[in-house]
Coordinates of C-alpha atoms and ligand atoms in Angstrom, one line a residue:
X1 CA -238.4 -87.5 -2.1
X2 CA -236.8 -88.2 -5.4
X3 CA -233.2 -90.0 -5.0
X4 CA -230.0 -88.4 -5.5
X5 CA -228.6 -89.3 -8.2
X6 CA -225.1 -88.0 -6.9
X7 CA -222.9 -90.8 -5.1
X8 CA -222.4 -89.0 -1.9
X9 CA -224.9 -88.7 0.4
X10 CA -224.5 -85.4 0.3
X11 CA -225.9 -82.8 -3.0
X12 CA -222.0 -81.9 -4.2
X13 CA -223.5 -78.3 -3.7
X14 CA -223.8 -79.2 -0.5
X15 CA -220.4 -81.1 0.2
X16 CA -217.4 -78.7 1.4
X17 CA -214.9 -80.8 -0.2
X18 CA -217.0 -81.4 -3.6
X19 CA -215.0 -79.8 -6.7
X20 CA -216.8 -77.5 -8.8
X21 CA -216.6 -78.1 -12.8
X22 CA -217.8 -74.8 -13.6
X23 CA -216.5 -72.2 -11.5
X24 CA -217.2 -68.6 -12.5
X25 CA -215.9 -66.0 -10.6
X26 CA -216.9 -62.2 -10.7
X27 CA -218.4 -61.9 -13.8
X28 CA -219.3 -58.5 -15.3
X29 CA -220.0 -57.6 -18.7
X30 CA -220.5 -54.2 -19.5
X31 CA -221.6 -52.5 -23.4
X32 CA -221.1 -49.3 -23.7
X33 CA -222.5 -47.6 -19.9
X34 CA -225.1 -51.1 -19.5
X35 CA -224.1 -53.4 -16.9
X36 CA -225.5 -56.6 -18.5
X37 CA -223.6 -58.8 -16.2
X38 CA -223.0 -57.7 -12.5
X39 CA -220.3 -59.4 -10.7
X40 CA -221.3 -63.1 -10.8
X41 CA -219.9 -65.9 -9.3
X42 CA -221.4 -69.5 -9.4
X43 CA -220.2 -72.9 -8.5
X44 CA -221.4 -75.2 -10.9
X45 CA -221.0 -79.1 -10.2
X46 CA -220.4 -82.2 -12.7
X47 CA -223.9 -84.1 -13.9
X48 CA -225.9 -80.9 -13.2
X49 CA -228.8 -79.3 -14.8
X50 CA -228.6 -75.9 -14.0
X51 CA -231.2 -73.5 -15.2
X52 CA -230.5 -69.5 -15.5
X53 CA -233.7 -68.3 -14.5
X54 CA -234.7 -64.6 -15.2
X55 CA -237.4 -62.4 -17.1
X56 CA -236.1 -61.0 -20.7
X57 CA -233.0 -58.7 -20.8
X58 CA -231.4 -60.2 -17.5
X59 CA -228.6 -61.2 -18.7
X60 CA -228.7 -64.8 -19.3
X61 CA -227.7 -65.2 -22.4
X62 CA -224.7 -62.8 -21.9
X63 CA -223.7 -65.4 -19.0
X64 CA -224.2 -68.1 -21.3
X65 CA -221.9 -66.8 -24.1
X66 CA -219.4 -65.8 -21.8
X67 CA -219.0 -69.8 -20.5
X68 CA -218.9 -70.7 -24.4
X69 CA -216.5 -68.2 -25.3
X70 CA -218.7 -66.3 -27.5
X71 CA -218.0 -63.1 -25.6
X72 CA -215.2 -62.1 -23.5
X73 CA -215.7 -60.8 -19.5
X74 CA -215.2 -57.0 -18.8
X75 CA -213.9 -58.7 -15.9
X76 CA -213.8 -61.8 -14.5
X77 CA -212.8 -65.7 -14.8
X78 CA -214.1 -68.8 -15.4
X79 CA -212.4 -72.4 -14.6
X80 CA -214.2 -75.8 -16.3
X81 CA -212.7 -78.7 -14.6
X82 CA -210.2 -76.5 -12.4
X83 CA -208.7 -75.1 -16.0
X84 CA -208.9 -71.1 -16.3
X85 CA -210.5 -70.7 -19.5
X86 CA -211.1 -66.9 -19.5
X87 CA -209.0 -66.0 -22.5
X88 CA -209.4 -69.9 -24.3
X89 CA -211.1 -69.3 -27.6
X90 CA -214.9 -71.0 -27.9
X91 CA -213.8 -73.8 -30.6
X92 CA -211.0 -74.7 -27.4
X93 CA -213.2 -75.1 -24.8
X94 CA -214.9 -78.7 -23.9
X95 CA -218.5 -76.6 -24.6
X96 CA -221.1 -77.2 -26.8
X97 CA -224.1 -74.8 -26.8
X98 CA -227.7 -75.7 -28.0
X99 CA -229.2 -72.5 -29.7
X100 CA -233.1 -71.3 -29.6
X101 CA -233.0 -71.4 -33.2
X102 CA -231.5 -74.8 -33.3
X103 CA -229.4 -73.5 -36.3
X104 CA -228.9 -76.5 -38.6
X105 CA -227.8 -76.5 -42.0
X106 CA -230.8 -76.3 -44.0
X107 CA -229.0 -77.9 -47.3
X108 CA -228.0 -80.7 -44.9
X109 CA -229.7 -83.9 -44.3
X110 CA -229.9 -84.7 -40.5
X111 CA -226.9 -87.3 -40.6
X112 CA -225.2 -84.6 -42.2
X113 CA -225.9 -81.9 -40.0
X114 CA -224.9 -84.5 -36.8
X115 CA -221.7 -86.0 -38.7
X116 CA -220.2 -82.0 -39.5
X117 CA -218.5 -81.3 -36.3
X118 CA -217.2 -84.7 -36.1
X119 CA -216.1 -84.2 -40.2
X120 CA -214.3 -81.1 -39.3
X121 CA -212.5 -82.7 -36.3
X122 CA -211.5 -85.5 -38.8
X123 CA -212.4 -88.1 -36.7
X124 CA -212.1 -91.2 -39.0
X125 CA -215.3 -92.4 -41.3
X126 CA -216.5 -95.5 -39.4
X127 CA -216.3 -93.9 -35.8
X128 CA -218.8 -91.1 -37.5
X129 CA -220.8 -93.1 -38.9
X130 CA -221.6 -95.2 -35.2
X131 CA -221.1 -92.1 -33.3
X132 CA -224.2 -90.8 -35.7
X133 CA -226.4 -93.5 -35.6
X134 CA -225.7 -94.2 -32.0
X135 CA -227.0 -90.4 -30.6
X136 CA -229.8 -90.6 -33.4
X137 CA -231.1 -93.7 -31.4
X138 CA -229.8 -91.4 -28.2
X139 CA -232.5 -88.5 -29.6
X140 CA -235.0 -91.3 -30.7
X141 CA -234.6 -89.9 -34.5
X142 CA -233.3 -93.2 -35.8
X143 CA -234.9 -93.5 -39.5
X144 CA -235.0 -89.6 -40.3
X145 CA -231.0 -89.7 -41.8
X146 CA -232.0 -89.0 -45.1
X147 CA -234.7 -86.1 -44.0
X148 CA -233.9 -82.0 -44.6
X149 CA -234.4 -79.9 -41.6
X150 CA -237.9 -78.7 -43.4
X151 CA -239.0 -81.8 -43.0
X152 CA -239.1 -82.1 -39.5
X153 CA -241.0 -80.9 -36.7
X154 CA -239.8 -78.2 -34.6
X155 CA -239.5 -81.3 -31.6
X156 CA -237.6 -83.3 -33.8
X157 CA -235.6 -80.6 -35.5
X158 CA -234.7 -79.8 -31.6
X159 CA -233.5 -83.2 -30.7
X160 CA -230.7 -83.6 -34.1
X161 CA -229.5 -79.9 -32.9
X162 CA -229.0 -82.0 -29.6
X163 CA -227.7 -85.6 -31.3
X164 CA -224.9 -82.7 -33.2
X165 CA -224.0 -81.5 -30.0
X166 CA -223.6 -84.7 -27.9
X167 CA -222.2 -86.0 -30.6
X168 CA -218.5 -84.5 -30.0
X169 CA -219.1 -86.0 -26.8
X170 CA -218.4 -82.5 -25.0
X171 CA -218.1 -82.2 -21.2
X172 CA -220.1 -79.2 -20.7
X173 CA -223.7 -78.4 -22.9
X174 CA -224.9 -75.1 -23.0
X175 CA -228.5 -74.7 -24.1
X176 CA -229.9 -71.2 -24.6
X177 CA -233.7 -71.2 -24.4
X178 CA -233.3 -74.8 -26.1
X179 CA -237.4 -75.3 -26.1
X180 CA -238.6 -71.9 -26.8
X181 CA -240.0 -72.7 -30.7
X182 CA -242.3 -75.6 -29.1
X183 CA -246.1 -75.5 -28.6
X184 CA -246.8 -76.2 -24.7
X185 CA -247.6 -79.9 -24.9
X186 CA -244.7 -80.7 -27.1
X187 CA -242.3 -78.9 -24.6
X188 CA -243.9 -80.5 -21.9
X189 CA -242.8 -83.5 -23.5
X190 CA -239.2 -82.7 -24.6
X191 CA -238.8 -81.4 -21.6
X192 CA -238.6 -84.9 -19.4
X193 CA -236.9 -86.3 -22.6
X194 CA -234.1 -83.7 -22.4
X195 CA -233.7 -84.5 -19.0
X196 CA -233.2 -88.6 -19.2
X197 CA -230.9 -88.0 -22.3
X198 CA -228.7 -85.6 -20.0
X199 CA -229.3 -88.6 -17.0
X200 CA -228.2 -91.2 -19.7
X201 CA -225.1 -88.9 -21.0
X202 CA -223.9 -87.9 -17.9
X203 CA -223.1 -84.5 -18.9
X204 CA -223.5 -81.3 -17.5
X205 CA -226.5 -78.9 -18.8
X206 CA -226.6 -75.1 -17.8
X207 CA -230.0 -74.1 -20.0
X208 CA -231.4 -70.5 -20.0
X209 CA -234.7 -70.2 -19.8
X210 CA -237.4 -67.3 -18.7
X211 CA -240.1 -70.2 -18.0
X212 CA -240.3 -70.8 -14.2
X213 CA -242.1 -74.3 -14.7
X214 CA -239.6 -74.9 -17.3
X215 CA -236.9 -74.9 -14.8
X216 CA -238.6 -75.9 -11.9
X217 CA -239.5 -79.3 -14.0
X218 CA -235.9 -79.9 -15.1
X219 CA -233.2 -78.1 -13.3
X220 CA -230.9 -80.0 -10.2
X221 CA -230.7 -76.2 -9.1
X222 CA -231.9 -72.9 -10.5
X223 CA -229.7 -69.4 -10.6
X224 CA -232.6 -67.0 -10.3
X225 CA -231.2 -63.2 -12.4
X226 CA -232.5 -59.7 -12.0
X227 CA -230.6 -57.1 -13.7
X228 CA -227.6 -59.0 -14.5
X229 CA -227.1 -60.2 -10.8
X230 CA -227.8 -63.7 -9.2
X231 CA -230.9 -63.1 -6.7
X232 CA -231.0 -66.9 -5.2
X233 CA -229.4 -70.2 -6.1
X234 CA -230.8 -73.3 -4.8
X235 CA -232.3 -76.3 -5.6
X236 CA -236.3 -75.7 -7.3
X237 CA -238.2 -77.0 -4.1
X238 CA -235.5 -74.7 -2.0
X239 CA -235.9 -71.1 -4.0
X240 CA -239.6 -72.3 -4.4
X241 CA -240.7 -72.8 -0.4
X242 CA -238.0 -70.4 0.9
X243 CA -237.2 -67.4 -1.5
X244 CA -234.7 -64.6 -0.1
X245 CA -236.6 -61.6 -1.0
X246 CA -239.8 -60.6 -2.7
X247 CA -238.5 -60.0 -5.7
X248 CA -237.6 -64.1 -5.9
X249 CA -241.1 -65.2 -4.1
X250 CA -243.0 -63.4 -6.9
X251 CA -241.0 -64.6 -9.9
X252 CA -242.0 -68.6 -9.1
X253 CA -245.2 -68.6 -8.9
X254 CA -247.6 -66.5 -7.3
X255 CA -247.5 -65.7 -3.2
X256 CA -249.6 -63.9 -1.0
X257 CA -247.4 -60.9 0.9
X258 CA -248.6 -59.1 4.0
X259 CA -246.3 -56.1 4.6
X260 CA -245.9 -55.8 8.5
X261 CA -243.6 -55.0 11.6
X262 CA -241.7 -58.0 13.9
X263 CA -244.0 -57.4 17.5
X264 CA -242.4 -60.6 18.8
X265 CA -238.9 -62.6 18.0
X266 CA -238.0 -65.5 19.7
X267 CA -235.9 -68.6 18.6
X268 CA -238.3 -70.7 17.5
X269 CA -241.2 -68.1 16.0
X270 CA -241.5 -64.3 15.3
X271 CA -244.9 -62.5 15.3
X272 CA -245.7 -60.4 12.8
X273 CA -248.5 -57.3 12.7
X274 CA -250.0 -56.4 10.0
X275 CA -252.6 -54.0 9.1
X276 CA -254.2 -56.1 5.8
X277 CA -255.1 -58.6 8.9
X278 CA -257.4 -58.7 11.9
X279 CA -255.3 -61.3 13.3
X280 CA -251.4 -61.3 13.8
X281 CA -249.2 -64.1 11.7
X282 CA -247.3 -66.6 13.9
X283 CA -244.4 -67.9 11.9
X284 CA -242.8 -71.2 13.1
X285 CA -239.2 -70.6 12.3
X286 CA -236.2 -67.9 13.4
X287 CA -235.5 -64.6 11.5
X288 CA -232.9 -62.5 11.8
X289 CA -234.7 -59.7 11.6
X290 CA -235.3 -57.7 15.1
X291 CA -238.8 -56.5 16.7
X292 CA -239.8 -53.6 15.3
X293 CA -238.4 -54.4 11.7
X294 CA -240.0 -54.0 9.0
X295 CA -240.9 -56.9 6.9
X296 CA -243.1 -59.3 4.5
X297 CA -244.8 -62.2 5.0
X298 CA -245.2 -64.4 1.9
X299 CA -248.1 -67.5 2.4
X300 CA -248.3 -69.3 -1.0
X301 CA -251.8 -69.7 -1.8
X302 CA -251.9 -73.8 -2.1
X303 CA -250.7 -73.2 2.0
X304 CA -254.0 -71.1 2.5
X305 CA -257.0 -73.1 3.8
X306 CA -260.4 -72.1 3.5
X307 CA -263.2 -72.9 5.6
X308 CA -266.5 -71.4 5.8
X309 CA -266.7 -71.9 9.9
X310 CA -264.7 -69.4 12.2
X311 CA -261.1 -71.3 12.8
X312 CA -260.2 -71.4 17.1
X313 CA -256.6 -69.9 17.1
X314 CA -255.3 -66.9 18.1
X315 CA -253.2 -66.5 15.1
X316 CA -253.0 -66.9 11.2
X317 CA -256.7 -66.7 10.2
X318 CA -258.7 -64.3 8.8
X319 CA -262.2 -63.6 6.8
X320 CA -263.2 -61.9 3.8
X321 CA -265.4 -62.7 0.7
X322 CA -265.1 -64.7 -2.3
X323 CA -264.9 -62.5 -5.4
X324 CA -263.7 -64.5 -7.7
X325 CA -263.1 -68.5 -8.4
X326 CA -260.9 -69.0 -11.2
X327 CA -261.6 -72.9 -12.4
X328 CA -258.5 -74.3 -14.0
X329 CA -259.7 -78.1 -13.8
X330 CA -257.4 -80.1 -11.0
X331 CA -257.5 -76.5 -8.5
X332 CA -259.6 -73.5 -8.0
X333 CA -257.8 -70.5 -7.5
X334 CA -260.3 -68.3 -4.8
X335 CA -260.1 -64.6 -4.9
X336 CA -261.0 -63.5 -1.2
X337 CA -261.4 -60.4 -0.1
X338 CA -260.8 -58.8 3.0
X339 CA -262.0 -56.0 5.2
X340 CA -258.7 -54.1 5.1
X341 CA -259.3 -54.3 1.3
X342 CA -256.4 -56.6 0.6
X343 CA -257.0 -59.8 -1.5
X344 CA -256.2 -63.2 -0.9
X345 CA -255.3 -65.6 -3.1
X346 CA -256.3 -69.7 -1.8
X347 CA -255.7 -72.8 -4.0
X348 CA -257.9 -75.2 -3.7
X349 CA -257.9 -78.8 -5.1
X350 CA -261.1 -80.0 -6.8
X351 CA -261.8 -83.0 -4.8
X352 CA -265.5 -82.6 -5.8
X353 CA -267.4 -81.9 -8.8
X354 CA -267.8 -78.3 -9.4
X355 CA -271.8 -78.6 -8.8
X356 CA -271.1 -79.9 -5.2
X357 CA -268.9 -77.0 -4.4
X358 CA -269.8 -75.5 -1.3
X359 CA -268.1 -72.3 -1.2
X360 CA -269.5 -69.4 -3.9
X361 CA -269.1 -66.2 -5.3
X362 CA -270.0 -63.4 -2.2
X363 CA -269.8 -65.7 0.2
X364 CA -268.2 -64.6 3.9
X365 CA -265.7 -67.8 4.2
X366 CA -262.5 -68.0 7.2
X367 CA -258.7 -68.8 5.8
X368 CA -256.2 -70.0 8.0
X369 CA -252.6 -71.2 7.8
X370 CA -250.0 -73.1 9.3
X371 CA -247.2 -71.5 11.2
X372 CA -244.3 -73.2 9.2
X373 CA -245.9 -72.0 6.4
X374 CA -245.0 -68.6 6.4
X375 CA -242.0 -66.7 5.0
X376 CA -240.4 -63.7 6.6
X377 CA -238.8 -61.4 3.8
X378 CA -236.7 -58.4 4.2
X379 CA -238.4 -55.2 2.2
Ligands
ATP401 P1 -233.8 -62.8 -23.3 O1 -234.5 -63.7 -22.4 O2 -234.7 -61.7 -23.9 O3 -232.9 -63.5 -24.3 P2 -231.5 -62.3 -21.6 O4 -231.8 -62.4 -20.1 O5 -230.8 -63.4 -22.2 O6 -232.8 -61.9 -22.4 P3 -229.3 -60.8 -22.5 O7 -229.4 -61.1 -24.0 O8 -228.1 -61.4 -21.8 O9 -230.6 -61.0 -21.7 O10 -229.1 -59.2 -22.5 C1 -228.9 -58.5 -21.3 C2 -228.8 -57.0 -21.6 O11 -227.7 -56.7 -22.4 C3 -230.0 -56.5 -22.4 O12 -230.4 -55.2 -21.9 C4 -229.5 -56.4 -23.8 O13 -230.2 -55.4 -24.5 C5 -228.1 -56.1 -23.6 N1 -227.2 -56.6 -24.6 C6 -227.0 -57.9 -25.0 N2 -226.1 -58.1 -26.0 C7 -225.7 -56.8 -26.3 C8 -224.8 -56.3 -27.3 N3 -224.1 -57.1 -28.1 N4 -224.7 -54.9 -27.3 C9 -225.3 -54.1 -26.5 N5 -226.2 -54.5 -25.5 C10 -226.4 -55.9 -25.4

């Protein structure tokens, strides 16, 4: 487990008495009859990455603007370091937001486009020109001063839109889709770099994005949005191995999900019938959800075993056939399916060469589970 890089034992997400630095509280935003933002309140704390997380159209970036001051609430507040800063006009708010297009002058060389804010602010000559030089080193663009933005790579062009916004040294960094123009390996890359400039700064990040690995990869917690609402806010391992509906399961990553009915609730376990199985699922942990309800159960397909001899217990196994073995080089991803016509999806990790595989195409093969391993989701 990775350390916390907050002082307190606890996450400050998790601490009663923590103080949130961004606090929004009941957002909407309304154009015309479209609810873009529905009634959204989040608690966001100091030295955070926070990823909104949603498909296109969601409403992220209408969050986002709202927090710079780009566009006002239908209704609403929001507090940055305890200050209501509803009705404080963008260029007065300690924010600084990172666009998708990175818009830099294009006339301007890149000390040029980094010094402007601090020009405008007239902060005196010789604090510009260290303030410059030290977030080009920050952004690992020392030596490109002199270069236009034409000159530069879309990675590079990325990190002096981030040197001219950590430049004015702002509290709060708002980046909207902030890797979207880079090829995959690039933004792989810029990715872990954005993160240890944040670490090293110390500042707080809330990033949109519509990438799930994206976010999983970078964010202290992720605000997962449908429809202009918050769905789930948690940390990316939390939302990841315990999603709070379907909807949330099937947005990171994929999942297996066996419709059924609750034939047995105790404390500790529920059972849970289901016609795509010959076998009932045993799921190690408490719902609140009574016998007879109606619900999901979502297995994530690295959680599925396969095996191709019958497995001994009276729950979570089944059998079926393999239709399908998707290679992707570390994992195999096995289509399996079974008699009830439902597919399962397994993950398996290629421990040996793909000639010594010994489960094929058509063959009848067993997959099994672990109790704690399954999810109970409302409908
Ligand atoms: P994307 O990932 O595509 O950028 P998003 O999640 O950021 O999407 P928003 O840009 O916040 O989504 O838009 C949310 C909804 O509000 C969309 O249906 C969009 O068409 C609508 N919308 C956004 N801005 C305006 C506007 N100025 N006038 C009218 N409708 C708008």
């Amino acid at each position: 487990m990775a350390q916390s890089k907050y002082l307190s034992n606890l996450e400050p997400w998790q601490d009663s008495k923590a103080q949130p630095y961004v606090s929004i509280k009941n957002f909407t935003k309304t154009f015309g009859g479209l609810v873009a933002v529905n009634n959204v309140s989040l608690s966001i704390y100091r030295g955070e990455l926070f990823s909104l997380l949603g498909r296109s159209g969601c409403g992220k970036t209408t969050l986002l603007r709202m927090l710079a001051g780009f566009d006002t609430p239908t209704s609403g507040k929001v507090f940055i370091d305890g200050i209501d800063m509803t009705d404080t006009p963008a260029y007065k708010r300690p924010v600084s937001m990172v666009f998708q297009s990175y818009a830099l002058f294009p006339h301007m060389t890149v000390e040029q486009n980094v010094a402007f804010g601090l020009i405008q602010d007239r902060v005196p000559k010789n604090e510009i020109r260290d303030r410059v030089d030290a977030y080009l080193e920050l952004v690992q663009m020392s030596g490109y001063e002199r270069r236009k933005p034409d000159q530069l790579s879309g990675g590079e062009r990325q990190r002096v839109a981030l040197a001219r916004s950590l430049v004015k040294q702002p509290k709060l960094v708002l980046l909207d889709e902030p890797l979207a123009a880079l090829d995959k390996k690039l933004r792989e890359r810029t990715q872990l770099e954005l993160v240890n400039i944040q670490e090293k700064v110390g500042v707080t990040f809330i990033m949109v994005s519509h990438d799930q690995e994206e976010a999983m990869t970078m964010s202290s917690r992720i605000g997962l949005m449908n429809e202009g609402r918050i769905l789930q806010v948690g940390p990316p391992t939390e939302i990841y191995e315990y999603p709070n509906s379907k909807y949330v399961a099937n947005f990171l990553g994929s999942v297996n999900l066996f419709d059924g009915i609750i034939v047995e609730e105790e404390s500790d376990h529920v059972v849970v019938k289901s016609t795509a199985m010959e076998k009932n699922l045993y799921v190690s942990h408490s719902s609140s959800v009574p016998v007879g309800a109606q619900i999901s159960v979502a297995i994530r397909p690295e959680k599925v075993m396969l095996t191709d001899s019958r497995p001994t217990g009276e729950h979570n196994w089944t059998s079926g056939v393999v239709k399908d073995i998707v290679y992707l080089g570390d994992v195999s991803i096995y289509h399996v399916k079974l008699r009830s016509g439902t597919t399962i999806f397994a993950t398996v990790a290629n421990l040996v060469r793909a000639a010594e595989r010994p489960i094929q195409w058509e063959d009848e093969v067993f997959l099994y589970w672990r109790p704690e391993n399954g999810i109970i989701l409302a409908i």
